[in-house]
Coordinates of C-alpha atoms and ligand atoms in Angstrom, one line a residue:
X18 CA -8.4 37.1 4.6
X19 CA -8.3 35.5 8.2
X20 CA -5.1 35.0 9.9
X21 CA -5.1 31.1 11.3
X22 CA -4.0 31.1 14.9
X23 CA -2.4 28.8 17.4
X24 CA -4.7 26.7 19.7
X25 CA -2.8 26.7 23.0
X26 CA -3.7 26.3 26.5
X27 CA -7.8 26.0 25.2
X28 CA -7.5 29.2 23.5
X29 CA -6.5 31.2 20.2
X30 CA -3.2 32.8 20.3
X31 CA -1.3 34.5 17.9
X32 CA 1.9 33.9 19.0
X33 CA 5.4 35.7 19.4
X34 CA 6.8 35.5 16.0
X35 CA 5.0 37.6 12.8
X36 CA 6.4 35.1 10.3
X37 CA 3.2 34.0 8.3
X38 CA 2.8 31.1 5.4
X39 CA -0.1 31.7 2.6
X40 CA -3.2 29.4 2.6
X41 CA -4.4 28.9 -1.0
X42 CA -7.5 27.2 -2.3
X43 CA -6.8 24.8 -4.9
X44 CA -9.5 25.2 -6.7
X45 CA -9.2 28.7 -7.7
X46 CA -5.5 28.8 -7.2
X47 CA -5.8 32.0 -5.1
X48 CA -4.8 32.7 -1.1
X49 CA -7.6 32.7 1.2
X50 CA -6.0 32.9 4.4
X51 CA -2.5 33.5 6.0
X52 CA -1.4 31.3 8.8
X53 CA 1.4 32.0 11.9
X54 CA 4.0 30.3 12.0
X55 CA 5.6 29.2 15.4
X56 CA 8.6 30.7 16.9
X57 CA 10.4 28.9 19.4
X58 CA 8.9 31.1 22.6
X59 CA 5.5 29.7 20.4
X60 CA 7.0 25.7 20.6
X61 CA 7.6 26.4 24.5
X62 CA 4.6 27.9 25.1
X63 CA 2.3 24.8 23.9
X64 CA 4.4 22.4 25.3
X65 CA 4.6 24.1 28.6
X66 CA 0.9 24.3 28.3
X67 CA 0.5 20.3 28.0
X68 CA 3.1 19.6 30.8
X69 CA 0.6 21.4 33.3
X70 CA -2.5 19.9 32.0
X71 CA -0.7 16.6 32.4
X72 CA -0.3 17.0 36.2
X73 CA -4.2 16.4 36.1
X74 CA -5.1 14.4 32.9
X75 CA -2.8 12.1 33.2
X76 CA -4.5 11.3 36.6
X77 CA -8.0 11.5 35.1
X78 CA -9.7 8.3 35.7
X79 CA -10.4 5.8 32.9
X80 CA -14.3 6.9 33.3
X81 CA -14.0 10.5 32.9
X82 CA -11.6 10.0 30.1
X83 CA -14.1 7.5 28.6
X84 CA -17.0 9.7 29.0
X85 CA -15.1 12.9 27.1
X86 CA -13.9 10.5 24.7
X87 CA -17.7 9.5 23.9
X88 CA -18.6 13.5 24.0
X89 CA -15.9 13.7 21.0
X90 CA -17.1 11.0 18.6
X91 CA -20.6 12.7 19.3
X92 CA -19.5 16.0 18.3
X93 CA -17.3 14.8 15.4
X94 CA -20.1 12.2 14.3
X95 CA -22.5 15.7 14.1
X96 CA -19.6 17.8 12.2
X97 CA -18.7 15.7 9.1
X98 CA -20.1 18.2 7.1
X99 CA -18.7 21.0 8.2
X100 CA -15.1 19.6 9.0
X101 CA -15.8 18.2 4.5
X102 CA -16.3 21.4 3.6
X103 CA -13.1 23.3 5.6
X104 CA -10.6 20.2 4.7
X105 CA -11.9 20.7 0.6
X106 CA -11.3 24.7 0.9
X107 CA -7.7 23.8 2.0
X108 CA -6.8 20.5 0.1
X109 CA -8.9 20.5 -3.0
X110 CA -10.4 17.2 -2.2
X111 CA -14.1 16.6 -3.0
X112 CA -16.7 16.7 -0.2
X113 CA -17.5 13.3 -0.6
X114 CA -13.7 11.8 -0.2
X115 CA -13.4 14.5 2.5
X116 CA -16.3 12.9 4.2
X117 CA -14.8 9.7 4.2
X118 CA -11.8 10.5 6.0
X119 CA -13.4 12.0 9.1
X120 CA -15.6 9.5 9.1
X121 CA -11.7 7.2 8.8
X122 CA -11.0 9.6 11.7
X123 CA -14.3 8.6 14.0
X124 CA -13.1 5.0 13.6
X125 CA -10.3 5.7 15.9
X126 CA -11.8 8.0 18.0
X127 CA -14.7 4.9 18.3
X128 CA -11.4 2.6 18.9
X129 CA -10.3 4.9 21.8
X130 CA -13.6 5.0 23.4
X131 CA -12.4 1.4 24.5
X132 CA -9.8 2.6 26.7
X133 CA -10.3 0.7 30.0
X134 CA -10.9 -2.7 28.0
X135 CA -7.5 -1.7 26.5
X136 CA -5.5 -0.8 29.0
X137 CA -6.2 -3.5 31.2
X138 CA -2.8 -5.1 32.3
X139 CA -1.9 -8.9 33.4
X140 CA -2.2 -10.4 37.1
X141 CA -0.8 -13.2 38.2
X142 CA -1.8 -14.2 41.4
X143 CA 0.6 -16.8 43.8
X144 CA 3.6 -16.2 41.5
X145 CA 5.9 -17.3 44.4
X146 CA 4.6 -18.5 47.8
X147 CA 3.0 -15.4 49.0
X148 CA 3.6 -13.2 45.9
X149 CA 1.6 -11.6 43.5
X150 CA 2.9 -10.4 39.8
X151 CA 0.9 -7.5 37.9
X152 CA 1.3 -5.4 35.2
X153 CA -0.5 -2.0 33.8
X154 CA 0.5 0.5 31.8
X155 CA 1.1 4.7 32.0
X156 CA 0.9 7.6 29.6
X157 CA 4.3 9.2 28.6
X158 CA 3.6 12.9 29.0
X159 CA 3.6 15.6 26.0
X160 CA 3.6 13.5 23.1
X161 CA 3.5 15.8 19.7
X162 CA 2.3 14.6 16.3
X163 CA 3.1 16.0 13.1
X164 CA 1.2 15.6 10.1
X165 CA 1.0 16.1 6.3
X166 CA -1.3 17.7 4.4
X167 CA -2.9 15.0 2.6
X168 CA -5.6 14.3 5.2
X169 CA -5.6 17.1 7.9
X170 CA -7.9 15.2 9.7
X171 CA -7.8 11.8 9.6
X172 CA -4.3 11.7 10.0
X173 CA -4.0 13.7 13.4
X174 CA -7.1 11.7 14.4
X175 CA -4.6 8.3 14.3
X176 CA -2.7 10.0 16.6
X177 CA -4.4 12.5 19.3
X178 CA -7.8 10.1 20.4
X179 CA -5.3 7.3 21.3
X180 CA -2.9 9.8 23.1
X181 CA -5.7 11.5 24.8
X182 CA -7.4 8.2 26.0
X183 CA -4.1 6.9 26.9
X184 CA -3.6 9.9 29.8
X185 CA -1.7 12.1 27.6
X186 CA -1.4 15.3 26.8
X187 CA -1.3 16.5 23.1
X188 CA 0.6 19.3 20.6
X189 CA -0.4 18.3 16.6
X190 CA 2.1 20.6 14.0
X191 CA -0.4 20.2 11.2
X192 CA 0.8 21.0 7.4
X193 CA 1.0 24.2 7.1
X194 CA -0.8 24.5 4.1
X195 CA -4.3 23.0 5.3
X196 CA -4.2 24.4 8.9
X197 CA -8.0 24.8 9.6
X198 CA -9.4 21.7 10.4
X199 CA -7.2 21.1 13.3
X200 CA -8.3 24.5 15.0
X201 CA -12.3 23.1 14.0
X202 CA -11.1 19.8 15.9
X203 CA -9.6 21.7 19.3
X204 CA -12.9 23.7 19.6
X205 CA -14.6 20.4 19.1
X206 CA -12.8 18.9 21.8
X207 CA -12.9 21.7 24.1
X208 CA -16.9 21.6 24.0
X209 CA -16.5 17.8 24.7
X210 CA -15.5 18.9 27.9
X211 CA -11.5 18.1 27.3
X212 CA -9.6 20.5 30.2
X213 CA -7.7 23.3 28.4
X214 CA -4.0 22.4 27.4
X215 CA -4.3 18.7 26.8
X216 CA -4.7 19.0 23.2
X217 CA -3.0 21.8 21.6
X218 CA -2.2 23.4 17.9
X219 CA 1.0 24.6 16.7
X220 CA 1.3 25.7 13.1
X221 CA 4.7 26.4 11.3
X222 CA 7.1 25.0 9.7
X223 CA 10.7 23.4 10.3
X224 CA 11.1 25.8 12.8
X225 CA 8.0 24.7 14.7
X226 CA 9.5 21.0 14.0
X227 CA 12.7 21.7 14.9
X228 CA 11.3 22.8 18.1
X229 CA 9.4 20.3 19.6
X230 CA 12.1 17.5 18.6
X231 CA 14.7 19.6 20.8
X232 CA 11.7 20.4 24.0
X233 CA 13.1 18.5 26.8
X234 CA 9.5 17.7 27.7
X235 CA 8.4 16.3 24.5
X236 CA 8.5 12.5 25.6
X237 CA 6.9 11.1 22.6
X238 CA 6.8 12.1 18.6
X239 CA 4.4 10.8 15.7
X240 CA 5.2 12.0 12.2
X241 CA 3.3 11.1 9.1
X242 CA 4.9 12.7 5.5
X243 CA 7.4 12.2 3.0
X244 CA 10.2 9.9 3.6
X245 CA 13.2 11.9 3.7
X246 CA 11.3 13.8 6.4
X247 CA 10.1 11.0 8.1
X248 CA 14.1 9.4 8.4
X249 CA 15.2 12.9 10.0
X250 CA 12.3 13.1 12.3
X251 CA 13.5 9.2 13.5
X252 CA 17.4 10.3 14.0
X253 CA 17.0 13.4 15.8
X254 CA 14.2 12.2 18.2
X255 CA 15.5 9.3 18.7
X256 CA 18.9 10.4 19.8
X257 CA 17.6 12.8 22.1
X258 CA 16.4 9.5 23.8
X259 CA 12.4 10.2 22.9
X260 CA 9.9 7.5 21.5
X261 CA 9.2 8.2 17.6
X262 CA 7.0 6.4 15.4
X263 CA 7.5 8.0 11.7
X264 CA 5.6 6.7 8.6
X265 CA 7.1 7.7 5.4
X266 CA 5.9 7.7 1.6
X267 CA 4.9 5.2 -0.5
X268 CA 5.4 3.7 -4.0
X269 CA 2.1 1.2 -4.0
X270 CA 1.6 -1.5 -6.9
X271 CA -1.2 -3.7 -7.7
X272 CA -0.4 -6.6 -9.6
X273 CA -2.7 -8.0 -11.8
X274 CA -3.3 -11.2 -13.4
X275 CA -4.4 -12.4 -16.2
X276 CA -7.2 -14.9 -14.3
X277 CA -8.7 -11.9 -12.6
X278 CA -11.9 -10.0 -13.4
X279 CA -10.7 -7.4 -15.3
X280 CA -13.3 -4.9 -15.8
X281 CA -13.6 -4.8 -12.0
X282 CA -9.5 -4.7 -11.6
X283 CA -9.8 -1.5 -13.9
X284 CA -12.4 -0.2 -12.1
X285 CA -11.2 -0.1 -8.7
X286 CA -7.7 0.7 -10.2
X287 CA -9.0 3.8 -11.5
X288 CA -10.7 4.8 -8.1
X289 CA -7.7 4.0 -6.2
X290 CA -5.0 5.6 -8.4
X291 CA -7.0 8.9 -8.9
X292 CA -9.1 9.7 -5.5
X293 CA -7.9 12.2 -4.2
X294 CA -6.2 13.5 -6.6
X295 CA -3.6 10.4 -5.8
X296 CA -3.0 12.4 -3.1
X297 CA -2.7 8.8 -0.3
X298 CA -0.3 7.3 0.4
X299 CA -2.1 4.6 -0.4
X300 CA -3.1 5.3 -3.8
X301 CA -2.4 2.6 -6.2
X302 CA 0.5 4.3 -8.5
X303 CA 1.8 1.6 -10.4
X304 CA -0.1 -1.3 -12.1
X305 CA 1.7 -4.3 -12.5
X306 CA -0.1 -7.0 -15.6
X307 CA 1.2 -10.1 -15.9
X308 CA 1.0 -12.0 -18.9
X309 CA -1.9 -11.5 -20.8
X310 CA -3.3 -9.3 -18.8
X311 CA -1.3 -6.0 -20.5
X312 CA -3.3 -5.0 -23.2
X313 CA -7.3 -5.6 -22.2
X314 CA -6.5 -3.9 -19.0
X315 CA -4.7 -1.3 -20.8
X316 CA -8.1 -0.6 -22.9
X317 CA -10.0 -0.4 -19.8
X318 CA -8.5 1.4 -17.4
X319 CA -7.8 3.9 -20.5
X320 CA -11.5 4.7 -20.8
X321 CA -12.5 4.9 -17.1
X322 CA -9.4 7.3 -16.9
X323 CA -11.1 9.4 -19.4
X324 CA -14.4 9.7 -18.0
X325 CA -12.9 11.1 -14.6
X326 CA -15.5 14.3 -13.7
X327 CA -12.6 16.9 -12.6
X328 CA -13.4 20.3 -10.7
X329 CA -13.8 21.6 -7.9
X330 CA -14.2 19.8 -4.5
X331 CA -17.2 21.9 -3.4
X332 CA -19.6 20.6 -6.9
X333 CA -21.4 17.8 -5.5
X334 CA -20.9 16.7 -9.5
X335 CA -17.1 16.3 -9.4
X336 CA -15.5 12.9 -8.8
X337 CA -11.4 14.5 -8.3
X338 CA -10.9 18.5 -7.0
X339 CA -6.7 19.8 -7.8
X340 CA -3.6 18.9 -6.3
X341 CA -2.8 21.2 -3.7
X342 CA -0.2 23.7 -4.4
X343 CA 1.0 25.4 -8.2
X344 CA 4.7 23.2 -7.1
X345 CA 2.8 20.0 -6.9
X346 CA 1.1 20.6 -10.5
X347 CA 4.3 21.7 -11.8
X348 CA 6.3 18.8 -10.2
X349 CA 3.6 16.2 -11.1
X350 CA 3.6 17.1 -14.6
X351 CA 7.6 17.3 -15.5
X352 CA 7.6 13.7 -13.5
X353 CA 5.3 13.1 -17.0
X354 CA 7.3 15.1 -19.5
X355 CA 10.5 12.6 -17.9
X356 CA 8.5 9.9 -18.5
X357 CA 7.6 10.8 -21.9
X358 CA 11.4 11.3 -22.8
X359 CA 12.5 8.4 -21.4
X360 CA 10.1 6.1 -23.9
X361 CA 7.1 5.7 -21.8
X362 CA 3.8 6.1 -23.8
X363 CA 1.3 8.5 -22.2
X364 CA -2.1 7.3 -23.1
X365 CA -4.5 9.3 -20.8
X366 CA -2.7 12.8 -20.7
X367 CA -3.9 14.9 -17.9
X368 CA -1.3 17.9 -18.0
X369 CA -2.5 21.0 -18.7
X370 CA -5.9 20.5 -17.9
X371 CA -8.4 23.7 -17.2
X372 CA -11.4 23.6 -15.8
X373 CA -14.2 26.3 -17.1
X374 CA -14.5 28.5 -14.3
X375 CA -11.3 27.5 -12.7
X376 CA -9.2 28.4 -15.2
X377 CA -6.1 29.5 -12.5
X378 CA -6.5 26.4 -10.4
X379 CA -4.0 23.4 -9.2
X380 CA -5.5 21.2 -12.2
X381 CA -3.9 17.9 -13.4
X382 CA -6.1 15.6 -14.7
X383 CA -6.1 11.5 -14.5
X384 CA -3.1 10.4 -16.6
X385 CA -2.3 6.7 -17.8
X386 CA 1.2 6.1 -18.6
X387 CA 1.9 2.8 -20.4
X388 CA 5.5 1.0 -21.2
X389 CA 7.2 2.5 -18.0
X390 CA 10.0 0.7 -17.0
X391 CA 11.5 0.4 -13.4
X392 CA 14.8 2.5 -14.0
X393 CA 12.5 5.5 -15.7
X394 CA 12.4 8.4 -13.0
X395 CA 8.5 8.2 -13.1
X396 CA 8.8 4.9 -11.8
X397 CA 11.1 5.3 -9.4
X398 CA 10.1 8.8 -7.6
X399 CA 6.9 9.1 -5.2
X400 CA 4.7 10.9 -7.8
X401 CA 2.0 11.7 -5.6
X402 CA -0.4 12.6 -8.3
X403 CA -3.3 11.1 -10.8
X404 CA -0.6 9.6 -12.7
X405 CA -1.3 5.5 -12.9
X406 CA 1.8 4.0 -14.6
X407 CA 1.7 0.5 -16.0
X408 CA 4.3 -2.2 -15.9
X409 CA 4.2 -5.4 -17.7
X410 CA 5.8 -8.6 -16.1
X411 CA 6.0 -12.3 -17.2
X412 CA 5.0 -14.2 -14.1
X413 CA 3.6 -13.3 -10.7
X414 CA 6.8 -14.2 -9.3
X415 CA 8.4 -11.4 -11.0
X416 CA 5.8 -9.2 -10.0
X417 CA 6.7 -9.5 -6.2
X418 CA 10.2 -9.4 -7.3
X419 CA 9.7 -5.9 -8.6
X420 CA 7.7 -5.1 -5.7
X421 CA 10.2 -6.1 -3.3
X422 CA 13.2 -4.5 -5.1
X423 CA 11.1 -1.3 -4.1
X424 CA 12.4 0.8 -1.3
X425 CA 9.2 1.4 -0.1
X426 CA 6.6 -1.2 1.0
X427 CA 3.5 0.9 2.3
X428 CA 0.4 -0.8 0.6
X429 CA 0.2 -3.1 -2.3
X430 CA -2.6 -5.3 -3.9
X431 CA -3.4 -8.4 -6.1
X432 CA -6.4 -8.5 -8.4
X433 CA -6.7 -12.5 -9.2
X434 CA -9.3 -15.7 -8.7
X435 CA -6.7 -17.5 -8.1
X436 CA -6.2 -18.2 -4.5
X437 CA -2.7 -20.0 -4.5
X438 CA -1.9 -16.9 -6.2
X439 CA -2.8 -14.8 -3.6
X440 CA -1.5 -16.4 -0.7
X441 CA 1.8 -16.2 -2.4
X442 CA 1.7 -12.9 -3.0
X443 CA 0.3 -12.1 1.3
X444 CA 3.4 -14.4 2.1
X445 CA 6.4 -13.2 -0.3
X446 CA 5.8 -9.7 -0.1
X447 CA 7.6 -7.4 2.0
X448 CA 4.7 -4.5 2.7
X449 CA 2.9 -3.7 5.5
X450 CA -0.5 -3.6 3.9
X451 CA -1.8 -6.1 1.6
X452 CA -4.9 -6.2 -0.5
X453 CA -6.4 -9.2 -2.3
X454 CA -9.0 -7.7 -4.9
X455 CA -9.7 -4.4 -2.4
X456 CA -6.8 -1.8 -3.8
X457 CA -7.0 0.8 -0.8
X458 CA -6.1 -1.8 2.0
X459 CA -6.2 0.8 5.1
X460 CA -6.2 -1.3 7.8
X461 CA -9.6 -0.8 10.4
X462 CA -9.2 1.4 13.7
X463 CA -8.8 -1.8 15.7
X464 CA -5.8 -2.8 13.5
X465 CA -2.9 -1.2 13.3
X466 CA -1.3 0.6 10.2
X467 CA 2.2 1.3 9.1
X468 CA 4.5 0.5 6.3
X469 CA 8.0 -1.6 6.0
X470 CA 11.2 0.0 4.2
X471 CA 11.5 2.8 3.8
X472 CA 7.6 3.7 4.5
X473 CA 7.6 3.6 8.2
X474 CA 11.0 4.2 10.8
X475 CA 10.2 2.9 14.2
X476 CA 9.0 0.0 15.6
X477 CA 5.5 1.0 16.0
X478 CA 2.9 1.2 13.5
X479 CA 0.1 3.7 14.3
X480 CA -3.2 3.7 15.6
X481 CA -4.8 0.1 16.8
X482 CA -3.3 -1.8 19.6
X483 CA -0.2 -0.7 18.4
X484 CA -1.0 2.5 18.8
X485 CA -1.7 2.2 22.6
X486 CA 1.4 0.3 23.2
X487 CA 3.4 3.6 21.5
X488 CA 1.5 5.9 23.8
X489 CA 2.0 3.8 27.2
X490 CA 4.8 2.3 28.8
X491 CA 4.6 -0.4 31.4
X492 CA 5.5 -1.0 34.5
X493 CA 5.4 -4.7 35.9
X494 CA 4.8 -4.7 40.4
X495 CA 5.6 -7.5 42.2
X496 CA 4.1 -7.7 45.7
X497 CA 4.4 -9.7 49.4
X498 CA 1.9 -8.7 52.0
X499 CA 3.9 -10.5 54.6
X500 CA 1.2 -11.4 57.9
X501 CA 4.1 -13.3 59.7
X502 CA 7.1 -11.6 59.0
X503 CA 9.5 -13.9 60.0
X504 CA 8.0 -16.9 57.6
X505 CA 9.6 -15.3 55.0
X506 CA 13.2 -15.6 54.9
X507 CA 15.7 -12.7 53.2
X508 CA 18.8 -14.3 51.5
X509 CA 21.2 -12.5 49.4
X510 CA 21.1 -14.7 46.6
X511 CA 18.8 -13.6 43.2
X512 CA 15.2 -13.8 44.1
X513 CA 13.6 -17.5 42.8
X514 CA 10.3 -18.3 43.5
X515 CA 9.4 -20.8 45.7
Ligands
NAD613 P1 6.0 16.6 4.1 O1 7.0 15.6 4.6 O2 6.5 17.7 3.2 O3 5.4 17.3 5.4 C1 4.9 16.6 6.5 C2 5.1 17.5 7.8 O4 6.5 17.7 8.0 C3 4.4 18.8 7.7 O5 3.8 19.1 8.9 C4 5.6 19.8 7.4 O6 5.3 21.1 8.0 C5 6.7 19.1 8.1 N1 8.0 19.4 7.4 C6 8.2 19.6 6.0 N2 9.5 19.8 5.8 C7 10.1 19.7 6.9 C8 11.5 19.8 7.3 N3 12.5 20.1 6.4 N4 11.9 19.6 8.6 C9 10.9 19.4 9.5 N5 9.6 19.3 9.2 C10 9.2 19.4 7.9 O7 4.8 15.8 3.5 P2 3.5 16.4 2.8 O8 3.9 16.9 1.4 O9 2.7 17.3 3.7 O10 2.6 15.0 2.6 C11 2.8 14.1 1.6 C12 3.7 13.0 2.0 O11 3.2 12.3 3.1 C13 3.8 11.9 0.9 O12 5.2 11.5 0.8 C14 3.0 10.8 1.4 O13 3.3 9.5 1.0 C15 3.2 10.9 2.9 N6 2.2 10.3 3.7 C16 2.4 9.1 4.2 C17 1.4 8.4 5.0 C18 1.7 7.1 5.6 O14 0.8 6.6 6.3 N7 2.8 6.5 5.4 C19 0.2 9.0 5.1 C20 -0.1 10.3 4.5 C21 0.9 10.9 3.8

């Protein structure tokens, strides 16, 4: 069993504290690893260590940031593989999904290989007789992410490229229980030639958390997780006066009408409600058919449900690896069981699944639940599971209704042909993220991507231009290069040009 360490100040580092959190593998449901978890002398050492390095990066010209930017994405680019193969180990995930989102990850990191063109501010030249007006923008300082375990490397990768290119310096507090990959992605970035302490790992827990929102020289904080998590992160960063952008969880619906092309709905309904394990927070976790659309749809997604190839991540033959803790099985099914006894109708049943060879993994397999209404507590909690529930509504109207009465407003799609449809749906809807007939509507690098409600707390949405704006703050110069000093005369009233 390895012990997972701390990646501060370019190296490995055990730490102060011998507090330690278990590692499991999903799969076959036993520890593998032990990881530290940070003390407080821990928190202050990694941010002390990014405060020095940001005497120096954060005066590290565009080009040299570029250029270790474009060593990164060359690295990462060769590592896919490897970085699959440590995030399935951890998270359960299949290799191929896991594949995906580094390869979600490199999209940013190609994004923030665009620095200079970025960052380039406004000039206005002549703004007043002999005045010139121009703007640019500067890094904050430490800025700390904190992630969830859901993607343990896309997710930091929204947050550390921009950071980095942007001229700061960087501590990520990964989930605790898939800590790996981010130690694979500091040694990736030190070879890229990044100087030691500008990107930095802390593993922990609330402590760790606690931490780094109470460092006087954290100037910046990312969060992605749960809600509840996500609206404590916002209060007590904000009111120590730093910048906090903190996405939340989701509750996604698709609706579906009864115009669209249904064997294609149910096809990418499938996909998005159990990749992963419906382990996104943008999995599709609530099918909304109008009309007609109820019963065909029903029969369709029922089957595709059903031939779901379940095991473990590393089978190249498996299409859905386990959720990622014994609690999350346990809490995922009883979220069934409630909606069982409060009249829903389970059609695909994926509780108590065991996989032959497995037998003492996370299992739970793909699970349709049919009839749930919007007061049933499988409707209303954040599953976070291979549980696809179905709700029927008369009109599309209704359907955006019931979206909107949601407290969340993450993602959300619309399967239909109809285009007066869609466009009502892109305009009435209150979600950040819409899809019209694509279900998993992740926004590219070069956009931005964030939730409303209760999905997102902040003004910022992550990554994209957005993203660059969060990590910068501008400063606006207005200049006189005066030949003949008396031509210009000083008066006491409010400067106006002239
Ligand atoms: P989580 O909220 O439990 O944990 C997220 C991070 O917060 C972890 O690093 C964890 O160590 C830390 N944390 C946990 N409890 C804490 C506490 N009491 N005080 C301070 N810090 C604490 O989330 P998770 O279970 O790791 O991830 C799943 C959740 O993340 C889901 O709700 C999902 O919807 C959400 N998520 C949202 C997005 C998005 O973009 N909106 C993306 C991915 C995941």
């Amino acid at each position: 069993m390895v012990t997972i360490e701390h990646w501060i100040g370019g190296e490995f580092t055990a730490g102060s504290g011998n507090r330690r959190g278990p590692v499991f593998n999903p799969a076959t449901g036993r520890q593998q690893h032990d990881v530290v978890l940070a003390t407080d002398a821990d928190v202050d050492a990694a941010v002390t260590a990014a405060r020095i390095a940001f005497e120096t990066w954060g005066q590290a010209s565009l080009s040299k940031r570029t250029k270790t930017l474009f060593n990164f994405r060359e690295l990462v680019n060769a590592r896919v593989k490897e970085l699959a193969g440590i995030i399935s180990d951890e998270h359960g995930k299949v290799l191929s999904d896991a594949a995906g989102e580094v390869q979600r990850g490199l999209e940013v990191i190609e994004f923030a290989c665009g620095i200079p063109q970025l960052l380039k501010g406004d000039y206005s030249d002549q703004a007043s007789t002999g005045v010139d007006v121009f703007s640019f923008r500067e890094p904050l300082g430490v800025c700390a992410g904190i992630t969830p375990f859901n993607f343990p490397a896309m997710v930091p990768m929204w947050m550390h490229p921009v950071a980095i290119a942007c001229g700061n310096t960087f501590v990520l507090k990964p989930s605790e229980r898939d800590p790996s990959a981010s130690n694979y992605v500091a040694e990736l970035w030190k070879e890229a030639g990044l100087p030691d302490g500008v990107f930095n790992v802390l593993h922990g827990d609330k402590a760790a958390v606690d931490g780094l929102l109470q460092h006087p020289d954290v100037a910046a904080v990312s969060f992605v997780g749960s809600t509840p998590i996500a609206r404590y992160i916002h209060d007590e960063a904000s009111k120590r006066g730093k910048r906090v952008q903190a996405l939340g969880g989701a509750k996604n619906h698709a609706i579906i009408l009864p115009d669209a092309d249904l064997e294609f709905a149910a096809g990418h309904l499938t996909a998005a409600a159990f990749g992963s394990a419906g382990e996104r927070c943008m999995a599709i976790s609530a099918a909304v058919a109008v009309g007609g659309a109820g019963d065909a749809l029903l029969d369709l997604v029922n089957r595709k449900a059903g031939e779901v190839v379940v095991g473990n991540g590393r089978d190249p033959s498996s299409e859905m690896g386990p959720v990622v803790t014994a609690a999350a099985k346990q809490r995922i099914e009883g979220l069934i069981d409630s909606g069982e006894r409060a009249g829903a109708k389970v059609t695909v049943d994926g509780r108590g699944l065991r996989v032959p060879g497995f037998e003492e993994g996370f299992f739970v397999g793909p699970t349709v639940i049919d009839q749930v209404e919007p007061s049933m507590e499988v409707y209303t909690e954040e599953i976070f599971g291979p549980v696809l529930s179905v709700v029927r509504t008369d009109t599309v109207d209704a359907a955006i209704d019931l979206i909107n009465r949601n407290p969340y407003g993450n993602g959300t799609a619309i399967f239909t042909s109809s285009g007066e449809a869609a466009r009502r749906f892109q305009r009435g809807v209150r979600v950040g993220m819409i899809g019209i007939n694509v279900p998993i509507p992740v926004p590219m690098a070069y956009y931005s991507f964030g939730g409303w409600k209760d999905s997102l707390f902040g003004d910022k949405h992550i990554h994209g231009p957005e993203g660059v704006s969060f990590y910068t703050r501008g400063k606006v110069v207005t200049s006189r290069w005066p030949h003949v000093s008396h031509a210009y005369d000083a008066s006491l009233h409010f400067p106006t040009s002239s």
